[in-house]
mmCIF file of C-alpha atoms in Angstrom:
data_model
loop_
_atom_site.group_PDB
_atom_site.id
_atom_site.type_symbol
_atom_site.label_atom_id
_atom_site.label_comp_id
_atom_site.label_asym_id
_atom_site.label_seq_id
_atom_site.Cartn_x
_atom_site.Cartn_y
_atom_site.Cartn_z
ATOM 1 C CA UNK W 1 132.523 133.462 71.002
ATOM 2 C CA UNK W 2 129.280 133.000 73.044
ATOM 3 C CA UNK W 3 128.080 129.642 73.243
ATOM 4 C CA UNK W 4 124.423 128.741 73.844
ATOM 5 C CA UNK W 5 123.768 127.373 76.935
ATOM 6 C CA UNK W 6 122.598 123.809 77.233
ATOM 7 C CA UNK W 7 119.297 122.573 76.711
ATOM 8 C CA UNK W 8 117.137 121.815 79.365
ATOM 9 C CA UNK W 9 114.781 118.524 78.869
ATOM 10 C CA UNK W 10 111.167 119.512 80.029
ATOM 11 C CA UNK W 11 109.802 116.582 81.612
ATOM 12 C CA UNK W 12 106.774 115.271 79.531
ATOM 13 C CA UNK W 13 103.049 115.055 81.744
ATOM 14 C CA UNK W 14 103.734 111.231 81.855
ATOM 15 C CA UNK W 15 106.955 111.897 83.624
ATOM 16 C CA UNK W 16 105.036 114.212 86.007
ATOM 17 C CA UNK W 17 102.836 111.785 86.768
ATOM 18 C CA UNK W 18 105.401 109.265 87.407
ATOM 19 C CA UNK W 19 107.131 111.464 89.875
ATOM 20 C CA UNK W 20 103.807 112.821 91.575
ATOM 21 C CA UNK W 21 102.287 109.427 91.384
ATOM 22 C CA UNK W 22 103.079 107.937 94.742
ATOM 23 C CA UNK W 23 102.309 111.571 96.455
ATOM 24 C CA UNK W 24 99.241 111.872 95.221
ATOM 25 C CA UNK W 25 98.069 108.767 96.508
ATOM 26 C CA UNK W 26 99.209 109.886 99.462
ATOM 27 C CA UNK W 27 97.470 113.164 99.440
ATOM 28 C CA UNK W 28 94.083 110.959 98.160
ATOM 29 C CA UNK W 29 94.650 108.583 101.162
ATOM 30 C CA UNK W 30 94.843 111.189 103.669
ATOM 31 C CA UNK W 31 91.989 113.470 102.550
ATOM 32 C CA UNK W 32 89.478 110.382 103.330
ATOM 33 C CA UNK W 33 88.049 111.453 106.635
ATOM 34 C CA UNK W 34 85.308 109.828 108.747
ATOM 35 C CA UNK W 35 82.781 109.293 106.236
ATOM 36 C CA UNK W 36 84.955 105.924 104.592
ATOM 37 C CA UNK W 37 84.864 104.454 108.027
ATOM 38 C CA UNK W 38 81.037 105.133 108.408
ATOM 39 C CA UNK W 39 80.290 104.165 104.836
ATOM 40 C CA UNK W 40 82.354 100.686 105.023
ATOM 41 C CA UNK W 41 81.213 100.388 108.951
ATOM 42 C CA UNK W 42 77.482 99.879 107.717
ATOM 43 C CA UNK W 43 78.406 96.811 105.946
ATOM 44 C CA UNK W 44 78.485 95.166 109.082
ATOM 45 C CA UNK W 45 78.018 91.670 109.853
ATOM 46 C CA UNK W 46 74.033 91.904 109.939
ATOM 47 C CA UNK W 47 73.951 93.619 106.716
ATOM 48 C CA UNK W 48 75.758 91.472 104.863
ATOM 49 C CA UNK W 49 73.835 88.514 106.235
ATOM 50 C CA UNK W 50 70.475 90.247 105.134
ATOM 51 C CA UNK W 51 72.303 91.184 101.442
ATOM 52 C CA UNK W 52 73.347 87.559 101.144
ATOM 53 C CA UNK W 53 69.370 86.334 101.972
ATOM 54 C CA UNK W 54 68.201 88.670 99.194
ATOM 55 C CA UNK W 55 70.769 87.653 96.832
ATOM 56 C CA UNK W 56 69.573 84.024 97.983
ATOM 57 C CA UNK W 57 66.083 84.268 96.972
ATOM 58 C CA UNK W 58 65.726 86.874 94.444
ATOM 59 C CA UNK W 59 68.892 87.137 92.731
ATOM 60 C CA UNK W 60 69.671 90.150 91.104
ATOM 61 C CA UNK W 61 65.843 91.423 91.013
ATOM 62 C CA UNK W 62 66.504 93.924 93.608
ATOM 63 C CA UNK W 63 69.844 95.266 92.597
ATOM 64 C CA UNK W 64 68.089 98.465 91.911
ATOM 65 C CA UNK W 65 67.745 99.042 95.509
ATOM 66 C CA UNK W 66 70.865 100.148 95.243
ATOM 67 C CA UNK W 67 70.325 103.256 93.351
ATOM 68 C CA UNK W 68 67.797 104.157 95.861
ATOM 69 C CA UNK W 69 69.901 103.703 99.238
ATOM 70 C CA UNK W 70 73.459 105.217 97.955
ATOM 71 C CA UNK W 71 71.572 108.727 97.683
ATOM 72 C CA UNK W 72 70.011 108.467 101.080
ATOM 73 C CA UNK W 73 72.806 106.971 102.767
ATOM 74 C CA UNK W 74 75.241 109.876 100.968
ATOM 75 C CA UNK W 75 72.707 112.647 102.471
ATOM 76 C CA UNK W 76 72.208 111.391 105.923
ATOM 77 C CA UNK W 77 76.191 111.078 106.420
ATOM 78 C CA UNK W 78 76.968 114.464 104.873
ATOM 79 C CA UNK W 79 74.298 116.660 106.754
ATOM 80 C CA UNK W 80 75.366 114.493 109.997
ATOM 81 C CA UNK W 81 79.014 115.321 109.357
ATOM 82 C CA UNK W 82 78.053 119.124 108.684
ATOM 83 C CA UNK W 83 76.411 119.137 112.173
ATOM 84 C CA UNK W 84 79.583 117.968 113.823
ATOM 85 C CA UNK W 85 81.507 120.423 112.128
ATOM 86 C CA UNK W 86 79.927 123.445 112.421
ATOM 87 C CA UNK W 87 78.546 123.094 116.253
ATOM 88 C CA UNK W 88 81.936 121.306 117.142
ATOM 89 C CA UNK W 89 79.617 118.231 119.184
ATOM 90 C CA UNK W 90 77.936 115.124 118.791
ATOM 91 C CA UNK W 91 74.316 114.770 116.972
ATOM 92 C CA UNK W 92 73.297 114.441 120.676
ATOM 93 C CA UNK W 93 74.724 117.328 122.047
ATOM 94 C CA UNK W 94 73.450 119.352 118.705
ATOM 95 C CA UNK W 95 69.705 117.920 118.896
ATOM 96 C CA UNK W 96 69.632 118.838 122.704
ATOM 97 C CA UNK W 97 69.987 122.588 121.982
ATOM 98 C CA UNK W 98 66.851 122.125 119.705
ATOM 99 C CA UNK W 99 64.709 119.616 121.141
ATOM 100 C CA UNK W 100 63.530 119.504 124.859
ATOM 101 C CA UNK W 101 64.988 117.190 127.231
ATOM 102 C CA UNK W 102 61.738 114.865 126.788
ATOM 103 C CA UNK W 103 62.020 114.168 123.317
ATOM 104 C CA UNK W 104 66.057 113.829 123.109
ATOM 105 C CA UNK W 105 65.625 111.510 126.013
ATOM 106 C CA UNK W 106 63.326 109.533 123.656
ATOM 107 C CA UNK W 107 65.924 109.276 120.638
ATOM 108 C CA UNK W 108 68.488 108.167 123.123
ATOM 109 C CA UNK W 109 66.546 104.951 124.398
ATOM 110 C CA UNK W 110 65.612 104.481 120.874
ATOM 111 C CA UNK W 111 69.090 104.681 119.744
ATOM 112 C CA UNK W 112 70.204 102.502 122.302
ATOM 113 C CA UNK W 113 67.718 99.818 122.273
ATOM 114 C CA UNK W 114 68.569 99.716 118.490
ATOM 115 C CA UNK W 115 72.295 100.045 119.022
ATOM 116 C CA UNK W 116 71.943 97.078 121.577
ATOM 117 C CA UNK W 117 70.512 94.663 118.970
ATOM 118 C CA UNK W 118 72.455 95.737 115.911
ATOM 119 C CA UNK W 119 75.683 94.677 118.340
ATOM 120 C CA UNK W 120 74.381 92.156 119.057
ATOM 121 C CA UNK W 121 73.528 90.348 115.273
ATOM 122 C CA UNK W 122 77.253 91.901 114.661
ATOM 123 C CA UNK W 123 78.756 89.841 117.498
ATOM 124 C CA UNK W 124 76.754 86.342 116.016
ATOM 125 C CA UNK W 125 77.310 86.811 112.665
ATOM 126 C CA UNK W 126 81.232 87.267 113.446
ATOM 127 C CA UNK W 127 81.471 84.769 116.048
ATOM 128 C CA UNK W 128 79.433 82.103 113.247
ATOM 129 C CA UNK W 129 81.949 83.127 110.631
ATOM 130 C CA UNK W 130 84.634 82.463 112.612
ATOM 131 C CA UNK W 131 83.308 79.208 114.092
ATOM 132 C CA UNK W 132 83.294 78.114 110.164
ATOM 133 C CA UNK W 133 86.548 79.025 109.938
ATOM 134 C CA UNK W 134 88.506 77.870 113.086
ATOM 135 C CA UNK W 135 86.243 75.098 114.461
ATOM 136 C CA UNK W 136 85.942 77.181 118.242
ATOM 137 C CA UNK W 137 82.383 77.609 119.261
ATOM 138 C CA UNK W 138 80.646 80.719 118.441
ATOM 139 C CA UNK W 139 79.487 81.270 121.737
ATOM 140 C CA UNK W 140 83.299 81.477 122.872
ATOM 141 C CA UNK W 141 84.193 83.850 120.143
ATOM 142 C CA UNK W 142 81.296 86.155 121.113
ATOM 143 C CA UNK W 143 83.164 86.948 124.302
ATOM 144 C CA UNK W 144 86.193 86.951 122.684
ATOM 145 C CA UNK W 145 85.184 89.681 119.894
ATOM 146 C CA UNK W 146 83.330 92.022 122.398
ATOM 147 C CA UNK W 147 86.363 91.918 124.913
ATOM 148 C CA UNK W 148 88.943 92.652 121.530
ATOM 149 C CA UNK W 149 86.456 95.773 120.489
ATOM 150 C CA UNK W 150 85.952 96.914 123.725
ATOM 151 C CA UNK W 151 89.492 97.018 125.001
ATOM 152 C CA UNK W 152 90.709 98.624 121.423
ATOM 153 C CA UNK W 153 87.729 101.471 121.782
ATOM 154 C CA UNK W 154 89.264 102.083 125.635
ATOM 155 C CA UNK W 155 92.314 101.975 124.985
ATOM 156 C CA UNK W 156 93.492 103.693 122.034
ATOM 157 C CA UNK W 157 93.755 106.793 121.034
ATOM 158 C CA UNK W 158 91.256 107.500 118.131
ATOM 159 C CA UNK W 159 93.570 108.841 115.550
ATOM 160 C CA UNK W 160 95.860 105.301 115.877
ATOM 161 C CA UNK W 161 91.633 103.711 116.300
ATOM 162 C CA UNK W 162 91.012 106.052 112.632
ATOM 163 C CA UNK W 163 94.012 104.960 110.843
ATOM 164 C CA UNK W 164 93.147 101.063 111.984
ATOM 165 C CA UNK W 165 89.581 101.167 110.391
ATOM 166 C CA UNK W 166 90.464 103.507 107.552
ATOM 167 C CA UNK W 167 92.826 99.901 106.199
ATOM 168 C CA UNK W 168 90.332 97.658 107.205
ATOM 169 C CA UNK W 169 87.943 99.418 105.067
ATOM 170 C CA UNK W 170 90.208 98.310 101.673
ATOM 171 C CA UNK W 171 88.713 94.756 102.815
ATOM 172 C CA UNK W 172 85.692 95.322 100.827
ATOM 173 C CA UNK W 173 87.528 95.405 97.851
ATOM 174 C CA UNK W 174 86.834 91.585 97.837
ATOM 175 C CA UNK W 175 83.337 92.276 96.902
ATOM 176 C CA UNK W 176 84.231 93.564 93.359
ATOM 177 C CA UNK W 177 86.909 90.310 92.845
ATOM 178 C CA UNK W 178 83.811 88.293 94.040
ATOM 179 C CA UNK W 179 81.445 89.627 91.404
ATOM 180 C CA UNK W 180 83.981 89.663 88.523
ATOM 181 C CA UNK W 181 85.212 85.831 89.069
ATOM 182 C CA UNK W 182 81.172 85.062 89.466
ATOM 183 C CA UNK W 183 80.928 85.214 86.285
ATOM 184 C CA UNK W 184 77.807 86.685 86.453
ATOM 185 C CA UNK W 185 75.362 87.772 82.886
ATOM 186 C CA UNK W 186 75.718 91.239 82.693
ATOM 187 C CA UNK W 187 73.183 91.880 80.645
ATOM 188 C CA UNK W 188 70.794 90.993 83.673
ATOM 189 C CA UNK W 189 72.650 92.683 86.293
ATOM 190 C CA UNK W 190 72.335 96.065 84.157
ATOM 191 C CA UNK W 191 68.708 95.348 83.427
ATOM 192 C CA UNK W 192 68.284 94.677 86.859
ATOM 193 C CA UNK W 193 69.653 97.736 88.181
ATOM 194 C CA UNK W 194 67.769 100.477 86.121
ATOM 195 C CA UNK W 195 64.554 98.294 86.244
ATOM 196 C CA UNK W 196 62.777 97.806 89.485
ATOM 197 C CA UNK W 197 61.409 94.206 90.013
ATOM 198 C CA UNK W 198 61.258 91.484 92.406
ATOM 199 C CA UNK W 199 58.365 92.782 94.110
ATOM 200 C CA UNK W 200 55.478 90.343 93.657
ATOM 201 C CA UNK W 201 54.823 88.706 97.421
ATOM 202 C CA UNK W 202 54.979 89.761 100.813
ATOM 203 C CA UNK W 203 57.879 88.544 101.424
ATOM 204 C CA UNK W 204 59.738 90.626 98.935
ATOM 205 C CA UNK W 205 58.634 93.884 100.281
ATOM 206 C CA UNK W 206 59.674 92.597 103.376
ATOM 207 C CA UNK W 207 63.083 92.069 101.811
ATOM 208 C CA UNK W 208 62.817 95.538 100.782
ATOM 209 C CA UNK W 209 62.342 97.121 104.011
ATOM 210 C CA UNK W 210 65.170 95.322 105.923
ATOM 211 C CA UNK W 211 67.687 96.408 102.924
ATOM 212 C CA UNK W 212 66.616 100.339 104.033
ATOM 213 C CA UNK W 213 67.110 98.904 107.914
ATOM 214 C CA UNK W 214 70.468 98.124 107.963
ATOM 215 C CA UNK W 215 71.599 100.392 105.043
ATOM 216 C CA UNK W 216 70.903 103.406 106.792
ATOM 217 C CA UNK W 217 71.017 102.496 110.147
ATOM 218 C CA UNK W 218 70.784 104.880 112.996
ATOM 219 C CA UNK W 219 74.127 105.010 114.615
ATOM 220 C CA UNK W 220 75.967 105.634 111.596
ATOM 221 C CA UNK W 221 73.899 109.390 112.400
ATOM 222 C CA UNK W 222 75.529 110.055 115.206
ATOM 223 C CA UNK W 223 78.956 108.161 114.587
ATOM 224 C CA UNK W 224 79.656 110.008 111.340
ATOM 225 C CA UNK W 225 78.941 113.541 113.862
ATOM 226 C CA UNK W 226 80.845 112.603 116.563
ATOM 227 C CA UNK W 227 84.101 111.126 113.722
ATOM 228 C CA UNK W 228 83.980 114.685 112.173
ATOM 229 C CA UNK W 229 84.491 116.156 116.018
ATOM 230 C CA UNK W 230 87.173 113.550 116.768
ATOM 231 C CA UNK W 231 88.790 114.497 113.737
ATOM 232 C CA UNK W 232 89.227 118.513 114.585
ATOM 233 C CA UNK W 233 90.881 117.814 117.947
ATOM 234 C CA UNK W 234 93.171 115.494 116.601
#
């Protein structure tokens, strides 16, 4: 007599998940490329002391800067990592088969001069942090934070330099603990946020124009290129 043959137990889409869970993470975790590292990189040390001086004096009145410098910030990075893609160089190398020598030489110097003082408000702002923290003055830990950076960009080899930075970059999870165990009214932060204000003196449009400064600052142009290069020959 035939017998049926035993039932097989479909797994249900919760038991998928389950079992997929952990590898789709994974999958997530590896498709974020260069433009995490940029994005969390321009929350350097100088911009967070400039967000922290806002926050300071105006409260939450300019939060709806915010809805203004995500877009730009998102546009720069993505036509900067489209140039290193396609052309396979830096934004250097790609604006000098456009430009004249002249005028690239000009961005370069600009870049650099810029470059040279955004290092150098990172390097204080670190080296005051950590004198809060550990008591050692900030002058020493200026030396000691440039030699650390500068041995790690020598020395290693950028997909170990990648994988470093891409972890770091969970650090700024702290600023969404920080705002939920502020307490703050909600009610004003969302008002806030749709509803320009804040910008009755001088000194707020002021405020204004150093927020676009060091949100979209000009190496994260050519660091997001030159990432998206890296990234192909690794």
């Amino acid at each position: 007599m035939a017998t049926e043959p035993p039932s097989v137990e479909r797994p249900t889409d919760s038991a998928r998940w389950v079992r997929g869970g952990p590898r789709a993470v994974r999958r997530f975790w590896h498709s974020l490329g260069p433009g995490l590292v940029t994005g969390a990189a321009d929350d350097d040390p100088s911009g967070i002391a400039t967000y922290s001086i806002a926050g300071a004096r105006y409260g939450t009145s300019l939060l709806w800067m915010s809805l203004l410098t995500w877009p730009l910030m998102a546009a720069v990075q993505t036509m900067c990592a489209r140039i290193g893609m396609v052309t396979g160089h830096g934004l250097a190398a790609a604006l000098q088969q456009k430009f004249s020598r002249s005028v690239l030489l000009v961005m370069c110097v600009g870049l650099m001069i810029a470059n040279t003082i955004n290092i150098g408000a990172d390097l204080a702002g670190m080296a005051d942090a950590a004198e809060l923290i550990t008591g050692v003055n900030s002058h020493l830990m200026v030396v000691v934070f440039g030699g650390l950076i500068a041995w790690a960009t020598v020395q290693l080899r950028y997909a170990v330099f990648a994988r470093v930075l891409k972890w770091l970059a969970l650090v700024l999870g702290v600023y969404i603990i920080a705002a939920i165990d502020l307490k703050p009214v909600w009610s004003s932060v969302l008002h806030d946020t749709f509803f320009p204000s804040g910008l009755r003196s001088r000194e707020a449009w002021s405020t204004v124009v150093a927020i676009l400064g060091t949100t979209i600052s000009p190496y994260l142009f050519f660091w997001q290129a030159s990432q998206e290069v890296e990234e192909e020959k690794a």
